[in-house]
Amino acid sequence: MKLGAAFDFLSATAFLFAFATGIDDDNDDDDDCEDGPCSPRSNDTKNKPLECFTYMAPSTLGENTNMGIYTGVSLKENAVVNWPEIAVPLLFREWGQHPEDYMDGQLWDRYIWEGYLVDIETYVETNTPAFIPGVGCTVNGVMDMMNIQSTHGSTYDTAGLHRSRDPGSGAFSGYYDSITSAAQDIPAGSELLAQYGADWVPKLPGVQVTLDEPMDKADDFLVDDYIPFILKHDNNKDISDNVKEALWNFTKTFPVYSQAMTTLPRDLWSEVEQFVHESSLLAEGQLPNDLSIVRHFLRKHYIRPLEWLQTHPNSYCQDHIRPDKSTIPQAGRGAFATRDLPAGTVVGYAPFATRDLPAGTVVGYAPLIHIGKDGRKIFDIEYTNVYKKGTRHQYDLIINYSFGHPNSTMLLTPYGGMVNYINHASGSVANVQVRFPDKELIAHKPEWLHRDPEFFHNAIEKIGLSFEYVALRDIKQGEEVFMDYGPVWEQAWELHVRTWKPLQGSEQYEHSKTWAEPFFRTTDELASRPYPDNLHTMCLRSYTVNSNGEYVFVHGLETETAKRWCCNVKARRPNGENEFVYDIELRLTTRNKKNVNDDEDDDDDDDDDDDSVDNPNENMDLGQRCGS
């Protein structure tokens, strides 16, 4: 089925929810944002464009980088960028390990974070990634130009729902309030840049690889080879300005891939040449330690004029909606308008608002992460029960944040400012709808609408489809934003509510983040006063294997990791600083348990085995592996 023909039948496959924040919505005349997101400085949409405090627009790092995130206001150090976000655990895969035997879904590799960064707790001994579908999904990275602290932390709260009584519990992620903050004072118009590390570098045509080594090599090439060559022929007057520009254009778009060549300035040669002469960079025959041609031009372009952000056809406002507790029972959190939104406003990933807003103005905009042939197969997780000698299947929660069609294998997962929190309402209650843009954008290629799933199965390097979330009528500030997921979804939800029954023992469930006891119980204490069935003591890795094959304690070997192992607390002693020291017994493998004691562990629950230890039951329930 072609997407163009199927679009009218697309409906979200489950709730899209949001989270509550305590941010004041009052307008602030000060352009600087110190403690949190700024409010828009004007709601006068009839006389001038909306001045948003966060934009999604083409990145300064090259067209194939897709979109970037920009601040529309000056940010003070530690200020929160846009609204805090939701974090969705992804159990269908591990961090750094694409699902085996599937090429489909590799596009996801570019849009996920390690789960521990947003405090994801999982009940498997794996490094579970997280999907953070707003600023956290969209910001780009430059190693030495980082100006934000990437999305981090979260609060766990299911908005008053509990799995023992509420059919809506479990239909949305309870992790919310994950923030991105300014690492320094940031001028208005700046692209927000994270530091992803040297191990995360996509090799894509047209994308600048902004690592120190490639940038240094590019500077060396310019100073040692290219500029001397140009100067030699310039002095002999045997090269014209037009030839220099043509040669420079060929060099910076050289068809053979090189990381260093991707970082060459995108500017005209005349501008590069002017900078070289004005800076006297070649006075000593080499670059001074504190100057770099490549870095100079990167920094020159990472700030966009505010007028450009407000009027560029590929620029979308990201703060038309904010999260709060939904007005719908069982829906958790929802999306609410931050300002009056006339009919036609793009609500989520949104462009500027014009003087005369036509019907269908976009309230939001969301690029779509696609999976072609194997969508539901990839999101289908098989769990093994070794005691009952059987298996069970369960879809990953991310399917509740995706769009699909019952007669298609494709799944489309949107990311953009708060659009994943928009709940369902049918008929006239719905005040927004999704549509494909009617023009080509950086992240939307209209010809892709006529492609089949096989094409998307192989398109694993680039986003090519997007949604606009368009206001169907005038939406007042503070009003909840709804879209119609379609009759198929509504019928499925009504059936779920009618037939839902709580799991046996679910009334005892308590998430570890809400467990208030200030210490870990010993095995003797657990014998008479056990934890709820879902809570188990797990430890982080603090052991390694020496050359003799022995397990050796290494204090601080792993201070931050999502990889845990079952363990027992044998003894607990106060350390005099309102903390405890524990003796730990590690259960290093399910098949061949070995015990290692540590009486100098002051990291609470933080001990684990070495990665080389066999873990044969990664998709078993936690209680089975921990022996409960």
XYZ file of C-alpha atoms in Angstrom:
628
model
C 0.000 0.000 0.000
C 1.369 3.413 -0.959
C 1.439 6.008 1.797
C -0.358 8.603 -0.310
C -3.369 6.334 -0.735
C -3.309 5.069 2.845
C -2.992 8.372 4.632
C -6.710 9.009 5.063
C -6.909 5.783 7.055
C -3.913 6.368 9.297
C -4.722 6.402 12.979
C -2.545 6.383 16.073
C -2.234 2.902 17.558
C -2.696 3.980 21.184
C -2.705 6.906 23.602
C -0.217 9.726 23.077
C 0.208 11.271 26.473
C 2.110 14.023 28.230
C 3.357 15.037 31.642
C 2.629 17.804 34.110
C 4.965 20.696 34.842
C 4.893 23.473 37.346
C 6.046 26.205 34.956
C 4.327 29.580 35.077
C 2.717 30.548 31.783
C 2.646 34.289 32.488
C 4.297 36.430 29.834
C 7.733 37.801 30.726
C 9.010 40.981 29.115
C 12.639 40.048 29.865
C 14.313 38.326 26.932
C 16.629 36.339 29.211
C 15.368 32.985 30.540
C 17.029 32.169 33.842
C 15.156 29.440 35.704
C 13.077 27.707 33.031
C 11.355 28.089 29.680
C 10.494 31.640 28.658
C 6.941 32.497 27.780
C 6.253 33.944 24.329
C 6.647 37.703 24.303
C 3.579 38.392 22.195
C 0.277 36.767 21.331
C -0.532 39.373 18.685
C -0.709 36.944 15.758
C -2.619 39.346 13.525
C 0.098 41.999 13.290
C 3.396 40.120 13.439
C 4.851 36.609 13.530
C 4.790 34.746 16.815
C 8.072 35.055 18.651
C 8.630 31.529 19.906
C 11.240 30.593 22.462
C 12.220 27.329 20.704
C 12.344 26.496 16.976
C 13.011 23.413 14.882
C 14.728 24.484 11.660
C 17.419 23.301 9.205
C 20.686 22.698 11.024
C 23.761 24.804 10.406
C 25.780 21.571 10.017
C 24.624 20.751 6.502
C 21.414 19.855 4.681
C 21.659 16.107 5.300
C 21.937 16.714 9.026
C 18.185 17.310 8.823
C 16.698 19.598 11.447
C 18.233 21.316 14.446
C 16.864 23.057 17.539
C 17.314 26.824 18.066
C 16.534 29.141 20.938
C 14.413 32.154 20.043
C 15.388 33.965 23.256
C 18.592 34.476 25.204
C 19.144 31.688 27.720
C 21.047 32.000 30.969
C 23.271 29.143 32.118
C 21.187 26.277 33.625
C 17.939 27.560 32.062
C 15.576 24.790 30.914
C 15.189 24.529 27.136
C 11.523 24.348 26.127
C 9.250 22.186 28.303
C 10.462 19.080 30.165
C 9.931 15.956 28.089
C 8.653 12.421 28.302
C 11.072 9.459 28.137
C 9.852 6.163 26.664
C 11.834 2.984 27.518
C 12.616 0.844 24.452
C 12.631 -2.821 25.404
C 12.713 -4.183 21.841
C 16.465 -3.560 21.646
C 19.580 -2.891 23.693
C 21.673 0.247 23.512
C 24.260 -0.203 20.758
C 22.735 -3.476 19.527
C 20.302 -3.370 16.647
C 17.700 -6.193 16.659
C 19.325 -9.269 15.148
C 18.366 -10.243 11.582
C 16.596 -6.921 10.922
C 17.929 -4.149 8.723
C 14.561 -2.450 9.126
C 14.507 -0.041 12.035
C 18.178 0.943 11.901
C 17.035 4.538 11.515
C 16.108 4.306 15.203
C 19.818 4.079 16.045
C 20.110 7.844 15.476
C 17.234 8.880 17.756
C 17.731 7.108 21.074
C 19.650 7.690 24.302
C 21.119 5.372 26.914
C 18.397 4.784 29.453
C 20.444 5.584 32.549
C 20.763 9.213 31.389
C 17.043 9.673 32.062
C 16.899 7.283 35.045
C 15.068 4.486 33.231
C 14.554 1.437 35.435
C 14.021 -1.799 33.550
C 13.320 -5.313 34.713
C 15.903 -6.924 32.483
C 19.659 -7.045 32.847
C 20.298 -5.023 29.718
C 21.367 -1.517 28.770
C 17.915 -0.298 27.826
C 17.735 2.798 25.587
C 15.138 5.545 25.812
C 13.238 7.584 23.230
C 12.938 11.287 24.150
C 10.796 12.661 21.330
C 11.390 16.413 21.516
C 14.534 18.472 21.966
C 16.352 15.345 23.122
C 15.692 13.668 19.771
C 16.526 16.611 17.532
C 19.596 18.465 18.809
C 22.826 17.969 16.881
C 26.328 17.666 18.306
C 29.654 19.464 17.937
C 32.419 18.317 20.263
C 33.906 21.676 21.274
C 30.813 23.836 20.703
C 28.496 22.159 23.207
C 26.168 24.784 24.689
C 23.543 22.546 26.319
C 23.469 19.675 28.748
C 21.649 16.969 26.809
C 18.307 15.686 28.010
C 18.778 14.086 31.408
C 16.953 12.899 34.515
C 13.269 12.145 34.928
C 10.487 11.737 37.449
C 8.371 8.602 37.586
C 4.681 9.316 38.049
C 1.673 7.651 36.417
C -0.647 10.648 37.012
C -2.595 8.870 39.742
C -3.231 5.668 37.771
C -2.337 2.258 39.186
C -2.102 -1.061 37.414
C -4.354 -2.750 39.986
C -7.399 -0.601 39.130
C -6.860 1.490 35.985
C -6.992 0.158 32.394
C -5.056 3.257 31.267
C -2.068 2.380 33.441
C 0.709 0.973 31.282
C -0.596 2.581 28.074
C 1.865 5.467 28.440
C 5.304 6.054 29.885
C 5.439 7.132 33.508
C 8.842 8.763 32.986
C 8.476 12.507 32.470
C 10.064 15.816 33.467
C 13.277 15.030 31.587
C 15.065 18.315 30.911
C 17.583 19.845 28.553
C 19.414 22.798 30.096
C 21.797 25.521 28.956
C 25.454 24.725 29.742
C 26.347 28.403 29.326
C 24.728 31.719 28.458
C 23.313 31.265 24.936
C 22.442 34.159 22.595
C 19.038 34.235 20.922
C 19.056 32.544 17.502
C 21.744 29.997 18.455
C 21.512 26.394 17.365
C 21.538 24.196 20.453
C 24.397 21.711 20.305
C 25.111 18.690 22.488
C 28.253 16.604 22.887
C 27.470 13.072 21.762
C 31.023 11.759 22.099
C 33.544 10.461 19.579
C 31.818 7.093 19.172
C 28.628 8.557 17.673
C 29.421 9.891 14.221
C 27.146 9.182 11.243
C 28.940 8.894 7.908
C 26.397 10.659 5.737
C 27.050 12.728 2.625
C 26.711 16.423 3.337
C 26.974 16.048 7.123
C 29.885 17.715 8.875
C 31.760 15.328 11.191
C 32.502 17.759 13.985
C 35.092 15.770 15.921
C 38.394 17.315 16.947
C 40.600 15.014 14.854
C 38.810 15.581 11.507
C 38.647 19.337 12.153
C 42.359 19.459 12.982
C 43.161 17.497 9.813
C 41.042 19.897 7.754
C 42.944 22.875 9.236
C 46.257 21.178 8.440
C 45.116 20.575 4.852
C 44.135 24.222 4.415
C 47.295 25.687 5.967
C 49.888 23.216 4.693
C 48.528 22.478 1.225
C 45.523 24.336 -0.085
C 46.232 27.941 0.885
C 49.919 27.805 -0.174
C 48.788 26.408 -3.533
C 46.291 29.253 -4.008
C 48.806 31.894 -2.892
C 51.452 30.595 -5.281
C 49.163 30.847 -8.295
C 47.628 34.085 -7.037
C 51.059 35.711 -6.865
C 51.795 34.557 -10.396
C 48.445 36.044 -11.468
C 47.571 32.868 -13.344
C 44.335 32.111 -11.461
C 41.190 34.246 -11.573
C 38.656 34.763 -8.784
C 36.105 32.667 -10.680
C 38.566 29.792 -11.018
C 39.393 29.996 -7.304
C 35.715 29.783 -6.418
C 35.165 26.845 -8.783
C 38.192 25.005 -7.413
C 37.057 25.627 -3.827
C 33.529 24.414 -4.587
C 34.946 21.210 -6.091
C 37.235 20.696 -3.097
C 34.597 21.098 -0.393
C 32.164 18.825 -2.286
C 34.807 16.263 -3.259
C 32.975 13.036 -4.231
C 35.296 10.696 -2.275
C 34.165 10.593 1.373
C 36.535 11.927 4.016
C 35.578 12.966 7.549
C 38.086 15.823 7.443
C 36.728 17.160 4.138
C 33.186 17.326 5.542
C 34.320 20.012 8.005
C 35.679 22.449 5.391
C 33.873 25.822 5.508
C 30.714 25.926 3.375
C 31.356 29.600 2.616
C 32.635 31.210 -0.594
C 36.393 31.070 -1.023
C 36.520 34.863 -1.028
C 35.188 34.845 2.561
C 37.683 32.206 3.674
C 40.485 34.103 1.980
C 39.440 37.361 3.638
C 39.452 35.712 7.076
C 42.920 34.279 6.438
C 44.357 37.660 5.460
C 42.603 39.633 8.198
C 43.715 37.203 10.876
C 47.283 36.970 9.544
C 47.055 33.276 10.186
C 49.970 32.506 7.909
C 52.353 35.123 9.291
C 54.369 32.438 11.033
C 53.648 29.754 8.470
C 51.285 27.857 10.725
C 48.037 28.249 12.625
C 48.298 29.715 16.133
C 47.173 27.223 18.779
C 44.079 29.237 19.649
C 42.821 29.771 16.079
C 41.176 27.414 13.640
C 39.766 28.230 10.211
C 37.299 25.342 10.374
C 36.027 26.160 13.864
C 35.780 29.876 13.076
C 33.306 29.253 10.255
C 31.343 26.678 12.235
C 30.870 29.226 15.015
C 30.089 31.956 12.518
C 27.038 30.117 11.218
C 25.554 28.467 14.285
C 23.517 31.592 15.137
C 20.544 32.360 12.861
C 18.838 35.778 12.672
C 15.545 35.728 14.570
C 13.721 37.007 11.489
C 15.062 33.969 9.591
C 13.724 31.612 12.263
C 10.350 33.373 12.276
C 9.849 33.420 8.501
C 11.798 30.552 6.933
C 9.392 27.990 5.396
C 11.359 25.126 7.015
C 11.303 26.692 10.512
C 8.709 25.494 13.031
C 7.761 26.774 16.481
C 8.225 24.124 19.182
C 6.366 25.670 22.102
C 2.757 26.087 20.974
C 1.784 23.291 23.391
C 2.928 22.178 26.838
C 2.307 19.073 28.957
C -0.076 18.847 31.916
C -2.488 16.347 33.456
C -5.152 15.459 30.909
C -8.814 16.300 31.370
C -9.704 12.810 30.053
C -10.034 9.953 32.574
C -7.399 7.214 32.164
C -5.359 9.356 29.733
C -2.557 10.339 32.072
C -1.076 13.527 30.707
C -2.028 15.645 27.708
C -0.992 18.639 25.622
C -2.300 22.171 26.297
C -2.066 25.360 24.229
C 0.489 27.875 25.521
C -1.123 30.754 23.606
C -4.209 31.440 21.508
C -3.868 29.351 18.347
C -6.038 30.520 15.421
C -7.526 27.932 13.111
C -4.821 26.571 10.874
C -1.893 27.104 13.251
C 0.725 24.333 13.136
C 0.610 23.237 16.756
C 3.644 21.022 17.325
C 6.605 21.214 14.987
C 5.284 24.554 13.804
C 6.229 27.313 11.361
C 5.841 31.007 12.022
C 2.316 32.422 12.252
C 1.573 34.881 9.456
C -0.456 38.080 9.630
C -3.520 36.414 8.104
C -3.733 32.818 9.272
C -5.517 30.661 6.700
C -7.525 27.612 7.665
C -5.092 24.792 8.292
C -2.186 26.775 9.768
C 0.196 24.292 11.376
C 0.200 24.010 15.175
C 2.932 21.376 15.286
C 5.431 19.618 13.067
C 6.968 16.174 13.580
C 9.506 14.279 11.478
C 8.685 10.555 11.350
C 11.007 7.666 12.182
C 9.942 4.954 9.762
C 10.061 1.162 9.732
C 9.141 -0.450 6.411
C 8.469 -4.195 6.231
C 9.035 -5.361 9.799
C 7.412 -2.760 12.062
C 5.290 -4.940 14.295
C 7.805 -7.790 14.170
C 10.530 -5.554 15.560
C 8.320 -4.130 18.322
C 7.047 -7.623 19.280
C 9.005 -8.893 22.300
C 9.114 -12.579 23.238
C 9.597 -13.408 26.916
C 10.559 -16.908 28.109
C 9.164 -18.417 31.291
C 11.619 -21.148 32.292
C 9.404 -22.382 35.109
C 6.217 -22.788 33.085
C 8.215 -23.824 30.004
C 6.435 -21.370 27.731
C 6.694 -17.981 26.092
C 4.582 -14.869 25.910
C 4.559 -12.007 23.426
C 4.054 -8.343 24.175
C 4.397 -5.243 22.029
C 6.883 -2.634 23.151
C 5.334 0.506 24.638
C 6.702 2.591 21.743
C 3.940 1.177 19.515
C 1.530 3.348 21.543
C 3.360 6.404 20.261
C 3.371 5.321 16.604
C 1.083 5.575 13.581
C 0.178 2.638 11.400
C -2.496 0.882 9.362
C -3.865 -2.644 9.925
C -3.179 -3.574 6.281
C 0.373 -2.225 6.208
C 3.655 -3.369 7.747
C 4.828 0.225 8.124
C 5.061 2.125 11.395
C 5.752 5.860 11.682
C 6.861 7.334 15.016
C 6.767 11.150 15.311
C 9.153 13.315 17.272
C 8.712 17.032 17.870
C 7.821 19.577 20.517
C 5.171 17.965 22.757
C 3.204 16.369 19.888
C 3.510 12.922 21.509
C 1.287 14.110 24.366
C -1.784 14.855 22.208
C -4.694 12.657 23.310
C -7.650 11.251 21.380
C -11.087 12.809 21.045
C -13.540 12.049 18.277
C -15.922 14.247 16.331
C -16.130 17.956 17.047
C -14.088 17.674 20.260
C -10.922 17.105 18.223
C -9.261 20.448 17.512
C -6.179 19.357 15.523
C -5.478 16.849 12.797
C -2.335 15.455 11.210
C -1.474 15.922 7.570
C 1.543 15.483 5.361
C 3.047 18.871 4.367
C 2.088 20.056 0.894
C 5.654 21.102 0.043
C 9.145 19.669 0.151
C 11.001 20.270 3.421
C 14.363 19.231 4.792
C 12.685 16.298 6.553
C 9.808 15.719 4.127
C 10.109 14.516 0.534
C 6.663 14.339 -1.157
C 7.829 11.639 -3.575
C 8.289 9.305 -0.581
C 4.493 9.216 -0.202
C 4.356 7.062 -3.327
C 7.029 4.605 -2.202
C 6.299 1.068 -0.968
C 7.447 -0.586 2.290
C 10.472 -2.110 0.545
C 11.807 1.394 -0.097
C 11.454 2.340 3.582
C 12.987 -0.978 4.593
C 16.177 0.126 2.815
C 15.999 3.860 3.646
C 17.952 3.682 6.898
C 20.053 6.855 6.718
C 17.596 9.730 6.531
C 14.204 11.004 7.675
C 12.018 11.699 4.638
C 8.464 12.012 5.982
C 6.888 14.465 8.413
C 3.518 15.351 9.911
C 2.035 18.760 10.486
C -0.439 19.051 13.377
C -2.968 21.626 12.198
C -5.564 23.528 14.253
C -9.061 22.754 12.950
C -10.562 25.718 14.791
C -9.426 28.497 17.095
C -7.818 27.044 20.237
C -7.691 29.163 23.386
C -4.638 29.413 25.629
C -4.821 26.669 28.283
C -7.222 24.502 26.242
C -6.300 20.826 25.884
C -5.314 19.784 22.362
C -6.966 16.656 20.920
C -6.813 14.754 17.660
C -9.064 11.996 16.326
C -7.069 8.742 16.256
C -9.776 7.162 14.098
C -12.632 4.657 14.656
C -10.357 1.592 14.586
C -8.325 2.887 17.498
C -11.420 4.019 19.416
C -13.069 0.610 19.076
C -9.883 -1.131 20.178
C -9.627 1.107 23.237
C -13.267 0.568 24.228
C -12.746 -3.201 23.935
C -9.624 -2.947 26.090
C -11.525 -1.053 28.823
C -14.439 -3.545 28.793
C -12.248 -6.643 28.977
C -9.347 -5.363 31.072
C -8.504 -7.226 34.256
C -5.609 -6.420 36.596
C -2.757 -8.880 36.802
C -2.727 -11.148 39.815
C -0.887 -9.467 42.684
C -0.793 -6.080 40.956
C -2.175 -4.361 44.054
C 1.250 -4.920 45.653
C 3.134 -3.277 42.810
C 5.303 -0.285 43.628
C 7.886 1.237 41.301
C 11.379 1.408 42.763
C 11.457 5.181 42.221
C 8.558 5.595 44.627
C 9.939 3.123 47.195
C 10.792 5.330 50.157
C 12.823 2.998 52.415
C 16.290 4.596 52.873
C 18.263 1.333 52.872
C 18.379 -2.110 51.217
C 17.062 -5.084 53.168
C 19.293 -8.031 53.954
C 18.390 -11.592 53.001
C 17.499 -12.310 56.649
C 15.140 -9.321 56.721
C 13.570 -10.326 53.414
C 12.771 -13.788 54.778
C 10.270 -12.270 57.206
C 9.526 -8.970 55.450
C 9.817 -9.452 51.676
C 9.671 -6.739 49.054
C 6.670 -6.564 46.693
C 7.071 -9.206 43.995
C 8.290 -6.713 41.388
C 11.118 -5.282 43.526
C 14.505 -6.989 43.610
C 17.952 -5.936 44.721
C 20.204 -5.503 41.692
C 23.793 -4.316 41.532
C 25.948 -2.426 39.072
C 29.226 -3.801 37.793
C 32.155 -3.427 40.196
C 34.051 -6.626 39.391
C 36.319 -7.674 36.584
C 38.135 -10.885 35.705
C 41.927 -10.949 36.217
C 44.466 -12.915 34.161
C 43.885 -15.996 36.352
C 40.160 -15.983 35.651
C 39.322 -14.792 39.156
C 36.695 -12.157 39.951
C 38.388 -9.105 41.426
C 36.656 -6.094 43.002
C 37.542 -2.803 41.292
C 36.113 0.158 43.154
C 34.520 2.642 40.747
C 34.928 0.439 37.683
C 31.459 1.371 36.502
C 29.907 4.446 38.083
C 27.082 4.952 35.592
C 25.499 2.132 33.678
C 22.121 0.622 32.992
C 23.469 -2.950 33.092
C 22.499 -4.625 36.358
C 22.846 -8.056 37.920
C 20.886 -9.893 40.591
C 22.483 -9.700 44.038
C 21.781 -10.196 47.741
C 22.557 -7.893 50.662
C 24.211 -10.080 53.328
C 24.868 -7.322 55.884
C 24.363 -3.573 56.321
C 26.311 -1.081 58.461
C 25.955 2.712 58.842
C 28.996 4.681 57.693
C 28.387 7.703 59.935
C 27.304 9.941 57.023
C 23.620 8.968 56.889
C 24.526 6.258 54.397
C 25.203 2.550 54.609
C 27.987 0.121 53.700
C 26.844 -3.282 52.425
C 28.252 -6.789 52.106
C 27.015 -8.042 48.736
C 26.561 -11.500 47.261
C 26.463 -11.342 43.455
C 24.555 -13.914 41.416
C 26.757 -13.790 38.354
C 24.920 -16.277 36.138
C 21.597 -18.038 36.198
C 23.107 -21.422 35.343
C 26.248 -21.331 37.488
C 25.928 -19.035 40.479
C 29.142 -17.774 42.029
C 29.401 -15.694 45.195
C 31.669 -12.739 45.685
C 31.701 -10.770 48.946
C 32.608 -7.132 49.242
C 32.783 -5.385 52.610
C 33.843 -2.007 51.265
C 30.888 -1.184 49.042
C 29.570 2.289 49.744
C 27.713 2.727 46.457
C 24.303 1.638 47.747
C 23.161 -0.888 45.158
C 26.078 -0.474 42.776
C 27.888 -3.772 42.182
C 27.762 -6.031 39.178
C 29.599 -8.680 37.224
C 31.910 -8.338 34.286
C 30.377 -8.271 30.811
C 32.090 -11.571 29.975
C 29.840 -13.471 32.410
C 27.195 -15.499 30.588
C 23.630 -14.189 30.754
C 21.505 -16.815 28.985
C 18.051 -15.468 29.857
C 17.985 -11.820 28.868
C 14.285 -11.804 28.024
C 13.093 -13.728 31.084
C 11.037 -12.005 33.738
C 13.207 -10.468 36.439
C 11.734 -12.561 39.230
C 12.655 -15.760 37.395
C 16.280 -14.712 36.967
C 16.645 -13.382 40.512
C 15.260 -16.620 41.905
C 12.029 -15.370 43.467
